PDB file of C-alpha atoms and ligand atoms in Angstrom:
ATOM      1  CA  MET A1061      25.002  24.231  12.165  1.00 73.00           C
ATOM      2  CA  THR A1062      22.719  24.073   9.145  1.00 89.00           C
ATOM      3  CA  SER A1063      19.061  24.233  10.072  1.00 95.00           C
ATOM      4  CA  PRO A1064      16.716  21.423   8.986  1.00 97.00           C
ATOM      5  CA  VAL A1065      15.106  23.647   6.365  1.00 98.00           C
ATOM      6  CA  GLU A1066      18.536  24.452   4.893  1.00 97.00           C
ATOM      7  CA  GLN A1067      19.330  20.747   4.846  1.00 98.00           C
ATOM      8  CA  ALA A1068      16.068  20.126   3.009  1.00 98.00           C
ATOM      9  CA  ALA A1069      16.892  22.864   0.472  1.00 98.00           C
ATOM     10  CA  GLU A1070      20.322  21.315  -0.085  1.00 97.00           C
ATOM     11  CA  LEU A1071      18.717  17.927  -0.661  1.00 98.00           C
ATOM     12  CA  LEU A1072      16.349  19.483  -3.210  1.00 98.00           C
ATOM     13  CA  ARG A1073      19.291  21.131  -5.012  1.00 97.00           C
ATOM     14  CA  ARG A1074      20.780  17.675  -5.502  1.00 97.00           C
ATOM     15  CA  THR A1075      17.452  16.101  -6.517  1.00 98.00           C
ATOM     16  CA  ARG A1076      16.905  14.917 -10.077  1.00 98.00           C
ATOM     17  CA  PHE A1077      13.269  13.798  -9.775  1.00 98.00           C
ATOM     18  CA  LEU A1078      10.983  14.990  -6.996  1.00 98.00           C
ATOM     19  CA  LEU A1079       7.852  13.196  -5.839  1.00 98.00           C
ATOM     20  CA  VAL A1080       5.602  15.225  -3.557  1.00 98.00           C
ATOM     21  CA  LEU A1081       2.924  13.442  -1.529  1.00 98.00           C
ATOM     22  CA  THR A1082       0.335  15.568   0.248  1.00 98.00           C
ATOM     23  CA  GLY A1083      -2.425  14.776   2.718  1.00 97.00           C
ATOM     24  CA  ALA A1084      -5.105  16.678   4.571  1.00 96.00           C
ATOM     25  CA  GLY A1085      -2.493  18.636   6.591  1.00 97.00           C
ATOM     26  CA  ILE A1086      -1.545  20.881   3.672  1.00 98.00           C
ATOM     27  CA  SER A1087      -5.115  22.182   3.524  1.00 97.00           C
ATOM     28  CA  ALA A1088      -5.454  22.627   7.295  1.00 96.00           C
ATOM     29  CA  GLU A1089      -4.209  26.234   7.095  1.00 97.00           C
ATOM     30  CA  SER A1090      -6.885  26.913   4.461  1.00 97.00           C
ATOM     31  CA  GLY A1091      -9.455  26.068   7.136  1.00 95.00           C
ATOM     32  CA  ILE A1092     -10.297  22.548   5.962  1.00 94.00           C
ATOM     33  CA  PRO A1093     -10.186  20.170   8.907  1.00 91.00           C
ATOM     34  CA  THR A1094      -8.070  17.027   8.773  1.00 91.00           C
ATOM     35  CA  PHE A1095      -9.707  13.739   9.704  1.00 85.00           C
ATOM     36  CA  ARG A1096      -7.793  13.659  12.942  1.00 75.00           C
ATOM     37  CA  GLY A1097      -8.569  17.239  13.919  1.00 70.00           C
ATOM     38  CA  LYS A1098     -11.680  18.419  15.744  1.00 70.00           C
ATOM     39  CA  ASP A1099     -14.575  18.950  13.369  1.00 64.00           C
ATOM     40  CA  GLY A1100     -16.996  20.559  15.809  1.00 65.00           C
ATOM     41  CA  LEU A1101     -20.343  19.682  14.332  1.00 68.00           C
ATOM     42  CA  TRP A1102     -19.137  16.283  13.101  1.00 82.00           C
ATOM     43  CA  ASN A1103     -17.101  15.408  16.179  1.00 79.00           C
ATOM     44  CA  ARG A1104     -19.219  12.458  17.194  1.00 78.00           C
ATOM     45  CA  TYR A1105     -18.844  10.763  13.822  1.00 86.00           C
ATOM     46  CA  ASP A1106     -15.767   8.863  12.768  1.00 87.00           C
ATOM     47  CA  PRO A1107     -14.912   9.533   9.093  1.00 88.00           C
ATOM     48  CA  GLN A1108     -14.195   5.809   8.835  1.00 85.00           C
ATOM     49  CA  ASP A1109     -17.927   5.268   9.482  1.00 87.00           C
ATOM     50  CA  LEU A1110     -19.097   7.916   6.991  1.00 93.00           C
ATOM     51  CA  ALA A1111     -16.736   7.488   4.043  1.00 94.00           C
ATOM     52  CA  THR A1112     -17.699   3.897   3.288  1.00 95.00           C
ATOM     53  CA  PRO A1113     -19.956   2.142   0.746  1.00 95.00           C
ATOM     54  CA  GLU A1114     -21.847   0.568   3.666  1.00 95.00           C
ATOM     55  CA  ALA A1115     -22.592   3.942   5.251  1.00 96.00           C
ATOM     56  CA  LEU A1116     -23.873   5.273   1.927  1.00 97.00           C
ATOM     57  CA  ALA A1117     -26.169   2.272   1.530  1.00 95.00           C
ATOM     58  CA  ARG A1118     -27.397   2.490   5.139  1.00 95.00           C
ATOM     59  CA  ASN A1119     -27.869   6.228   5.444  1.00 96.00           C
ATOM     60  CA  PRO A1120     -27.215   8.147   2.210  1.00 97.00           C
ATOM     61  CA  ARG A1121     -28.666  11.328   3.634  1.00 97.00           C
ATOM     62  CA  LEU A1122     -26.259  11.395   6.587  1.00 96.00           C
ATOM     63  CA  VAL A1123     -23.260  10.650   4.369  1.00 97.00           C
ATOM     64  CA  TRP A1124     -24.288  13.397   1.936  1.00 98.00           C
ATOM     65  CA  GLN A1125     -24.870  15.900   4.749  1.00 97.00           C
ATOM     66  CA  TRP A1126     -21.257  15.379   5.760  1.00 96.00           C
ATOM     67  CA  TYR A1127     -19.907  15.708   2.207  1.00 97.00           C
ATOM     68  CA  ASN A1128     -22.151  18.699   1.565  1.00 98.00           C
ATOM     69  CA  TRP A1129     -20.787  20.399   4.711  1.00 96.00           C
ATOM     70  CA  ARG A1130     -17.214  19.700   3.590  1.00 96.00           C
ATOM     71  CA  ARG A1131     -17.994  21.027   0.100  1.00 98.00           C
ATOM     72  CA  GLY A1132     -19.214  24.260   1.671  1.00 97.00           C
ATOM     73  CA  LEU A1133     -15.961  24.671   3.628  1.00 96.00           C
ATOM     74  CA  ILE A1134     -13.895  23.965   0.531  1.00 98.00           C
ATOM     75  CA  LEU A1135     -15.834  26.430  -1.633  1.00 98.00           C
ATOM     76  CA  LYS A1136     -15.165  29.152   0.937  1.00 98.00           C
ATOM     77  CA  ALA A1137     -11.482  28.220   1.322  1.00 98.00           C
ATOM     78  CA  ARG A1138      -8.484  29.413  -0.672  1.00 98.00           C
ATOM     79  CA  PRO A1139      -5.166  27.757  -1.407  1.00 98.00           C
ATOM     80  CA  ASN A1140      -2.552  28.762   1.186  1.00 98.00           C
ATOM     81  CA  PRO A1141       1.178  29.545   0.845  1.00 98.00           C
ATOM     82  CA  GLY A1142       1.923  25.806   1.180  1.00 98.00           C
ATOM     83  CA  HIS A1143      -0.068  24.995  -1.966  1.00 99.00           C
ATOM     84  CA  GLU A1144       1.562  27.950  -3.716  1.00 98.00           C
ATOM     85  CA  ALA A1145       5.074  26.830  -2.790  1.00 98.00           C
ATOM     86  CA  LEU A1146       4.402  23.509  -4.533  1.00 98.00           C
ATOM     87  CA  VAL A1147       3.542  25.364  -7.744  1.00 98.00           C
ATOM     88  CA  HIS A1148       7.008  26.979  -7.545  1.00 98.00           C
ATOM     89  CA  LEU A1149       8.615  23.582  -7.014  1.00 98.00           C
ATOM     90  CA  GLU A1150       6.806  22.257 -10.077  1.00 98.00           C
ATOM     91  CA  GLN A1151       8.155  25.192 -12.125  1.00 98.00           C
ATOM     92  CA  HIS A1152      11.644  24.552 -10.773  1.00 98.00           C
ATOM     93  CA  PHE A1153      11.712  20.829 -11.568  1.00 98.00           C
ATOM     94  CA  GLY A1154       9.618  20.834 -14.752  1.00 98.00           C
ATOM     95  CA  ASP A1155       9.047  17.304 -16.017  1.00 97.00           C
ATOM     96  CA  ARG A1156      11.205  15.886 -13.210  1.00 98.00           C
ATOM     97  CA  PHE A1157       8.285  16.328 -10.826  1.00 98.00           C
ATOM     98  CA  LEU A1158       4.990  14.755  -9.803  1.00 98.00           C
ATOM     99  CA  LEU A1159       2.586  15.886  -7.101  1.00 98.00           C
ATOM    100  CA  VAL A1160       0.480  13.050  -5.717  1.00 98.00           C
ATOM    101  CA  THR A1161      -2.323  14.134  -3.445  1.00 98.00           C
ATOM    102  CA  GLN A1162      -4.637  12.193  -1.190  1.00 97.00           C
ATOM    103  CA  ASN A1163      -6.788  15.288  -0.892  1.00 97.00           C
ATOM    104  CA  VAL A1164     -10.146  15.571  -2.557  1.00 98.00           C
ATOM    105  CA  ASP A1165     -10.519  19.357  -2.168  1.00 98.00           C
ATOM    106  CA  GLY A1166      -8.998  20.521  -5.480  1.00 98.00           C
ATOM    107  CA  LEU A1167      -6.958  23.270  -3.767  1.00 98.00           C
ATOM    108  CA  HIS A1168      -3.732  22.231  -5.511  1.00 98.00           C
ATOM    109  CA  GLN A1169      -5.368  22.788  -8.912  1.00 98.00           C
ATOM    110  CA  ARG A1170      -6.807  26.105  -7.765  1.00 98.00           C
ATOM    111  CA  ALA A1171      -3.298  27.174  -6.699  1.00 98.00           C
ATOM    112  CA  GLY A1172      -2.045  26.288 -10.193  1.00 98.00           C
ATOM    113  CA  SER A1173      -0.504  22.810  -9.870  1.00 98.00           C
ATOM    114  CA  GLN A1174      -0.627  20.844 -13.115  1.00 98.00           C
ATOM    115  CA  ARG A1175       1.713  17.879 -12.902  1.00 98.00           C
ATOM    116  CA  MET A1176      -0.413  16.089 -10.365  1.00 98.00           C
ATOM    117  CA  VAL A1177      -2.641  13.111  -9.692  1.00 98.00           C
ATOM    118  CA  GLU A1178      -5.534  12.758  -7.282  1.00 98.00           C
ATOM    119  CA  LEU A1179      -5.333   9.360  -5.635  1.00 98.00           C
ATOM    120  CA  HIS A1180      -8.623   9.614  -3.751  1.00 97.00           C
ATOM    121  CA  GLY A1181     -10.819  11.385  -6.305  1.00 98.00           C
ATOM    122  CA  ASN A1182     -12.491  14.768  -6.005  1.00 98.00           C
ATOM    123  CA  ILE A1183     -15.284  15.835  -3.684  1.00 98.00           C
ATOM    124  CA  PHE A1184     -17.132  17.730  -6.457  1.00 98.00           C
ATOM    125  CA  GLN A1185     -17.208  14.730  -8.775  1.00 98.00           C
ATOM    126  CA  GLU A1186     -20.508  12.805  -8.706  1.00 98.00           C
ATOM    127  CA  VAL A1187     -21.252   9.305  -9.945  1.00 98.00           C
ATOM    128  CA  CYS A1188     -24.624   7.582 -10.252  1.00 98.00           C
ATOM    129  CA  THR A1189     -24.716   4.330  -8.279  1.00 97.00           C
ATOM    130  CA  ARG A1190     -27.294   2.928 -10.734  1.00 98.00           C
ATOM    131  CA  CYS A1191     -26.389   3.975 -14.295  1.00 98.00           C
ATOM    132  CA  GLY A1192     -22.820   5.244 -13.951  1.00 97.00           C
ATOM    133  CA  PHE A1193     -23.652   8.815 -15.041  1.00 98.00           C
ATOM    134  CA  GLU A1194     -20.834  11.188 -14.015  1.00 98.00           C
ATOM    135  CA  ARG A1195     -20.478  14.917 -13.628  1.00 98.00           C
ATOM    136  CA  TYR A1196     -18.337  17.563 -11.981  1.00 98.00           C
ATOM    137  CA  HIS A1197     -20.606  19.728  -9.840  1.00 98.00           C
ATOM    138  CA  GLU A1198     -18.839  22.480  -7.922  1.00 97.00           C
ATOM    139  CA  ALA A1199     -21.679  23.441  -5.590  1.00 98.00           C
ATOM    140  CA  THR A1200     -23.467  22.542  -2.375  1.00 98.00           C
ATOM    141  CA  TYR A1201     -27.029  21.238  -2.216  1.00 98.00           C
ATOM    142  CA  PRO A1202     -29.888  22.730  -0.231  1.00 98.00           C
ATOM    143  CA  GLU A1203     -30.614  20.466   2.734  1.00 96.00           C
ATOM    144  CA  GLU A1204     -33.945  19.264   1.264  1.00 97.00           C
ATOM    145  CA  ALA A1205     -32.230  18.047  -1.939  1.00 97.00           C
ATOM    146  CA  LEU A1206     -30.139  15.485  -0.040  1.00 98.00           C
ATOM    147  CA  PRO A1207     -29.295  12.850  -1.043  1.00 98.00           C
ATOM    148  CA  PRO A1208     -29.094  14.061  -4.655  1.00 98.00           C
ATOM    149  CA  ALA A1209     -30.669  12.006  -7.443  1.00 98.00           C
ATOM    150  CA  CYS A1210     -29.188  11.217 -10.852  1.00 98.00           C
ATOM    151  CA  PRO A1211     -30.513  13.640 -13.527  1.00 97.00           C
ATOM    152  CA  GLN A1212     -30.487  10.749 -15.995  1.00 98.00           C
ATOM    153  CA  CYS A1213     -32.144   7.829 -14.166  1.00 98.00           C
ATOM    154  CA  GLY A1214     -33.182   9.115 -10.727  1.00 98.00           C
ATOM    155  CA  GLY A1215     -30.781   6.729  -8.939  1.00 98.00           C
ATOM    156  CA  LEU A1216     -28.645   7.736  -5.968  1.00 98.00           C
ATOM    157  CA  LEU A1217     -25.613   9.897  -6.765  1.00 98.00           C
ATOM    158  CA  ARG A1218     -22.446   9.344  -4.760  1.00 98.00           C
ATOM    159  CA  PRO A1219     -19.412  11.574  -4.289  1.00 98.00           C
ATOM    160  CA  GLY A1220     -16.599  10.695  -6.706  1.00 98.00           C
ATOM    161  CA  VAL A1221     -14.163   9.978  -3.918  1.00 98.00           C
ATOM    162  CA  VAL A1222     -12.498   6.758  -2.865  1.00 97.00           C
ATOM    163  CA  PHE A1223     -14.276   5.443   0.204  1.00 96.00           C
ATOM    164  CA  PHE A1224     -12.424   3.464   2.851  1.00 93.00           C
ATOM    165  CA  GLY A1225     -12.090  -0.122   1.645  1.00 91.00           C
ATOM    166  CA  GLU A1226     -12.407   0.771  -2.052  1.00 95.00           C
ATOM    167  CA  THR A1227      -9.700   0.437  -4.664  1.00 95.00           C
ATOM    168  CA  LEU A1228      -7.901   3.511  -5.975  1.00 96.00           C
ATOM    169  CA  PRO A1229      -8.211   4.788  -9.560  1.00 96.00           C
ATOM    170  CA  GLU A1230      -5.893   2.590 -11.592  1.00 97.00           C
ATOM    171  CA  GLU A1231      -4.247   5.202 -13.813  1.00 97.00           C
ATOM    172  CA  ALA A1232      -3.527   7.637 -10.956  1.00 97.00           C
ATOM    173  CA  LEU A1233      -2.035   4.804  -8.928  1.00 97.00           C
ATOM    174  CA  ARG A1234       0.113   3.644 -11.851  1.00 98.00           C
ATOM    175  CA  GLN A1235       1.501   7.151 -12.416  1.00 98.00           C
ATOM    176  CA  ALA A1236       2.174   7.651  -8.704  1.00 98.00           C
ATOM    177  CA  PHE A1237       4.136   4.408  -8.346  1.00 98.00           C
ATOM    178  CA  ALA A1238       6.032   4.975 -11.603  1.00 98.00           C
ATOM    179  CA  ALA A1239       7.119   8.387 -10.268  1.00 98.00           C
ATOM    180  CA  ALA A1240       8.063   6.843  -6.919  1.00 98.00           C
ATOM    181  CA  ARG A1241      10.431   4.446  -8.694  1.00 97.00           C
ATOM    182  CA  GLN A1242      12.036   7.352 -10.566  1.00 97.00           C
ATOM    183  CA  ALA A1243      12.237   9.767  -7.678  1.00 98.00           C
ATOM    184  CA  ASP A1244      15.430  10.271  -5.716  1.00 97.00           C
ATOM    185  CA  THR A1245      13.584  12.484  -3.212  1.00 98.00           C
ATOM    186  CA  ALA A1246      10.091  12.307  -1.749  1.00 98.00           C
ATOM    187  CA  LEU A1247       8.674  15.385  -0.048  1.00 98.00           C
ATOM    188  CA  VAL A1248       5.866  14.151   2.198  1.00 98.00           C
ATOM    189  CA  ILE A1249       3.566  16.842   3.552  1.00 98.00           C
ATOM    190  CA  GLY A1250       0.689  16.783   6.030  1.00 97.00           C
ATOM    191  CA  THR A1251      -0.196  13.141   5.974  1.00 96.00           C
ATOM    192  CA  SER A1252      -0.466  10.791   8.920  1.00 90.00           C
ATOM    193  CA  ALA A1253       1.006   8.206   6.514  1.00 85.00           C
ATOM    194  CA  VAL A1254      -1.289   5.414   7.645  1.00 86.00           C
ATOM    195  CA  VAL A1255      -3.802   5.187   4.765  1.00 86.00           C
ATOM    196  CA  TYR A1256      -2.594   2.617   2.214  1.00 89.00           C
ATOM    197  CA  PRO A1257      -1.661   2.316  -0.602  1.00 93.00           C
ATOM    198  CA  ALA A1258      -0.769   6.049  -0.611  1.00 94.00           C
ATOM    199  CA  ALA A1259       1.358   5.525   2.493  1.00 95.00           C
ATOM    200  CA  ALA A1260       3.454   2.982   0.564  1.00 97.00           C
ATOM    201  CA  LEU A1261       4.784   5.625  -1.849  1.00 98.00           C
ATOM    202  CA  PRO A1262       7.476   7.063   0.457  1.00 97.00           C
ATOM    203  CA  TYR A1263       8.668   3.510   1.216  1.00 97.00           C
ATOM    204  CA  GLU A1264       8.840   2.822  -2.525  1.00 97.00           C
ATOM    205  CA  VAL A1265      11.107   5.865  -2.966  1.00 98.00           C
ATOM    206  CA  LYS A1266      13.212   4.803   0.001  1.00 96.00           C
ATOM    207  CA  ASN A1267      13.514   1.227  -1.303  1.00 95.00           C
ATOM    208  CA  HIS A1268      14.912   2.570  -4.558  1.00 94.00           C
ATOM    209  CA  GLY A1269      17.629   4.469  -2.736  1.00 96.00           C
ATOM    210  CA  GLY A1270      15.787   7.809  -2.524  1.00 98.00           C
ATOM    211  CA  ARG A1271      15.523  10.155   0.440  1.00 98.00           C
ATOM    212  CA  LEU A1272      12.593  11.547   2.374  1.00 98.00           C
ATOM    213  CA  ILE A1273      11.815  15.039   3.580  1.00 98.00           C
ATOM    214  CA  GLU A1274       8.820  15.184   5.871  1.00 98.00           C
ATOM    215  CA  VAL A1275       6.743  18.263   6.669  1.00 98.00           C
ATOM    216  CA  ASN A1276       4.391  17.726   9.589  1.00 98.00           C
ATOM    217  CA  PRO A1277       4.082  19.475  12.959  1.00 97.00           C
ATOM    218  CA  GLU A1278       3.713  16.022  14.505  1.00 96.00           C
ATOM    219  CA  ALA A1279       5.724  12.820  14.292  1.00 96.00           C
ATOM    220  CA  THR A1280       4.408  10.030  12.049  1.00 95.00           C
ATOM    221  CA  PRO A1281       5.508   6.471  11.220  1.00 94.00           C
ATOM    222  CA  LEU A1282       7.729   8.047   8.516  1.00 95.00           C
ATOM    223  CA  THR A1283       9.598  10.425  10.781  1.00 96.00           C
ATOM    224  CA  SER A1284      12.311   7.981  11.774  1.00 96.00           C
ATOM    225  CA  LEU A1285      12.943   7.130   8.092  1.00 96.00           C
ATOM    226  CA  ALA A1286      13.189  10.734   6.910  1.00 97.00           C
ATOM    227  CA  GLU A1287      16.522  12.373   6.107  1.00 97.00           C
ATOM    228  CA  VAL A1288      15.028  15.668   7.206  1.00 98.00           C
ATOM    229  CA  SER A1289      11.899  16.341   9.269  1.00 98.00           C
ATOM    230  CA  LEU A1290      10.408  19.816   9.301  1.00 98.00           C
ATOM    231  CA  HIS A1291       8.091  19.906  12.301  1.00 98.00           C
ATOM    232  CA  GLU A1292       6.217  23.029  11.285  1.00 98.00           C
ATOM    233  CA  PRO A1293       2.964  23.941   9.534  1.00 98.00           C
ATOM    234  CA  ALA A1294       3.324  23.506   5.771  1.00 98.00           C
ATOM    235  CA  GLY A1295       2.128  27.031   4.959  1.00 98.00           C
ATOM    236  CA  ARG A1296       4.937  28.481   7.020  1.00 98.00           C
ATOM    237  CA  VAL A1297       7.885  26.268   6.156  1.00 98.00           C
ATOM    238  CA  LEU A1298       7.339  25.464   2.455  1.00 98.00           C
ATOM    239  CA  PRO A1299       7.676  29.080   1.237  1.00 98.00           C
ATOM    240  CA  ARG A1300      10.957  29.318   3.202  1.00 98.00           C
ATOM    241  CA  LEU A1301      12.156  26.079   1.665  1.00 98.00           C
ATOM    242  CA  VAL A1302      11.448  27.387  -1.848  1.00 98.00           C
ATOM    243  CA  ARG A1303      13.230  30.696  -1.122  1.00 97.00           C
ATOM    244  CA  LEU A1304      16.295  28.822   0.164  1.00 97.00           C
ATOM    245  CA  LEU A1305      16.306  26.539  -2.869  1.00 96.00           C
ATOM    246  CA  HIS A1306      16.583  29.574  -5.130  1.00 90.00           C
ATOM    247  CA  SER A1307      19.098  31.533  -3.076  1.00 88.00           C
ATOM    248  CA  ARG A1308      22.753  31.012  -4.049  1.00 65.00           C
ATOM    249  CA  ASN A1309      23.943  31.704  -0.536  1.00 58.00           C
ATOM    250  CA  PRO A1310      21.963  29.468   1.845  1.00 51.00           C
ATOM    251  CA  LYS A1311      22.772  31.769   4.749  1.00 53.00           C
ATOM    252  CA  ALA A1312      21.047  34.731   3.067  1.00 45.00           C
TER     253      ALA A1312
HETATM  254  P1  LIG B2041      -4.958  12.764   8.312  1.00 51.07           P
HETATM  255  O1  LIG B2041      -6.100  13.617   8.766  1.00 51.07           O
HETATM  256  O2  LIG B2041      -4.902  11.365   8.721  1.00 51.07           O
HETATM  257  O3  LIG B2041      -3.588  13.447   8.788  1.00 51.07           O
HETATM  258  C1  LIG B2041      -3.317  14.813   8.626  1.00 51.07           C
HETATM  259  C2  LIG B2041      -1.872  15.061   9.001  1.00 51.07           C
HETATM  260  O4  LIG B2041      -1.582  16.437   8.765  1.00 51.07           O
HETATM  261  C3  LIG B2041      -1.543  14.790  10.468  1.00 51.07           C
HETATM  262  O5  LIG B2041      -0.382  13.981  10.536  1.00 51.07           O
HETATM  263  C4  LIG B2041      -1.264  16.190  11.035  1.00 51.07           C
HETATM  264  O6  LIG B2041      -0.250  16.166  12.041  1.00 51.07           O
HETATM  265  C5  LIG B2041      -0.784  16.921   9.812  1.00 51.07           C
HETATM  266  N1  LIG B2041      -0.976  18.376   9.850  1.00 51.07           N
HETATM  267  C6  LIG B2041      -1.927  19.091  10.510  1.00 51.07           C
HETATM  268  N2  LIG B2041      -1.781  20.401  10.255  1.00 51.07           N
HETATM  269  C7  LIG B2041      -0.714  20.529   9.414  1.00 51.07           C
HETATM  270  C8  LIG B2041      -0.078  21.637   8.806  1.00 51.07           C
HETATM  271  N3  LIG B2041      -0.508  22.896   8.996  1.00 51.07           N
HETATM  272  N4  LIG B2041       0.997  21.403   8.006  1.00 51.07           N
HETATM  273  C9  LIG B2041       1.435  20.135   7.791  1.00 51.07           C
HETATM  274  N5  LIG B2041       0.875  19.052   8.358  1.00 51.07           N
HETATM  275  C10 LIG B2041      -0.193  19.248   9.159  1.00 51.07           C
HETATM  276  O7  LIG B2041      -4.931  12.941   6.734  1.00 51.07           O
HETATM  277  P2  LIG B2041      -4.363  12.009   5.592  1.00 51.07           P
HETATM  278  O8  LIG B2041      -3.066  11.417   5.991  1.00 51.07           O
HETATM  279  O9  LIG B2041      -4.449  12.834   4.372  1.00 51.07           O
HETATM  280  O10 LIG B2041      -5.399  10.768   5.481  1.00 51.07           O
HETATM  281  C11 LIG B2041      -6.795  10.863   5.647  1.00 51.07           C
HETATM  282  C12 LIG B2041      -7.632  10.622   4.379  1.00 51.07           C
HETATM  283  O11 LIG B2041      -8.725  11.548   4.353  1.00 51.07           O
HETATM  284  C13 LIG B2041      -6.932  10.912   3.098  1.00 51.07           C
HETATM  285  O12 LIG B2041      -7.522  10.220   2.067  1.00 51.07           O
HETATM  286  C14 LIG B2041      -7.210  12.402   2.962  1.00 51.07           C
HETATM  287  O13 LIG B2041      -6.977  12.932   1.691  1.00 51.07           O
HETATM  288  C15 LIG B2041      -8.649  12.486   3.312  1.00 51.07           C
HETATM  289  N6  LIG B2041      -8.983  13.866   3.732  1.00 51.07           N
HETATM  290  C16 LIG B2041      -8.888  14.856   2.788  1.00 51.07           C
HETATM  291  C17 LIG B2041      -9.134  16.166   3.131  1.00 51.07           C
HETATM  292  C18 LIG B2041      -8.991  17.228   2.060  1.00 51.07           C
HETATM  293  O14 LIG B2041      -9.170  16.927   0.878  1.00 51.07           O
HETATM  294  N7  LIG B2041      -8.641  18.454   2.433  1.00 51.07           N
HETATM  295  C19 LIG B2041      -9.460  16.502   4.457  1.00 51.07           C
HETATM  296  C20 LIG B2041      -9.549  15.453   5.402  1.00 51.07           C
HETATM  297  C21 LIG B2041      -9.280  14.145   5.020  1.00 51.07           C
HETATM  298 ZN1  LIG B2042     -28.215   7.349 -13.110  1.00 51.07          ZN
END
């Protein structure tokens, strides 16, 4: 019997174009909580009530306290072996590869991924809600500086992320869907696969005759559609998958 991870490696060996879709789960082993996990301090808030334009308008300080807290966790975190395995896959596939992430933490870039798009923006990006001023600001704010003001006009800055209910950046979305039409395999990692339109990408691959490999300790709406499901933490199983892909003898 071939194990699921061997089956996944075999599928990758036969793959011409690989689309990888990641969600919060790939960063969980770096210590960054997923939205569905327990956040301790922020337990009593639903991210769906914080990551919205309405919440920012109603209580910008509260929204920024949450983003500022997440920034702090991200600055302390490091990419894990799951992120690193995806850098190896990118090297293996070259231009027959695109990594599409829903994450805003920048850990893929810190690991060394290059052929990638961020569908939901970046938590360190800042945009002025009044004049449109933008900057990348990789730092946390002291509590008394929240919410931060625009250095140009004094208006309210917002995090450069896609809030619930907002549209996704057009160019990133275009590239992601173009890759999904080309891909004969989608590797879907650590996403609950319920936030659209990102969640539509695996279906797009499937509709064009491609196959799915899912990496998630838990079952999701995609599990029953996947050729192979690896129900393990990404940081543990992805390095094994990459090793198997490179080994001539799969049993080794
Ligand atoms: P989600 O929180 O809805 O789902 C996370 C998924 O990861 C779950 O299905 C869970 O079973 C799985 N998971 C948990 N630990 C894992 C591990 N070690 N290995 C593999 N899978 C694991 O996240 P989502 O689907 O990405 O959607 C929520 C939205 O919030 C997205 O936009 C997401 O990017 C954003 N978000 C981003 C971050 C981040 O940037 N790190 C963190 C939280 C939420
Ligand atoms: Zn401004």
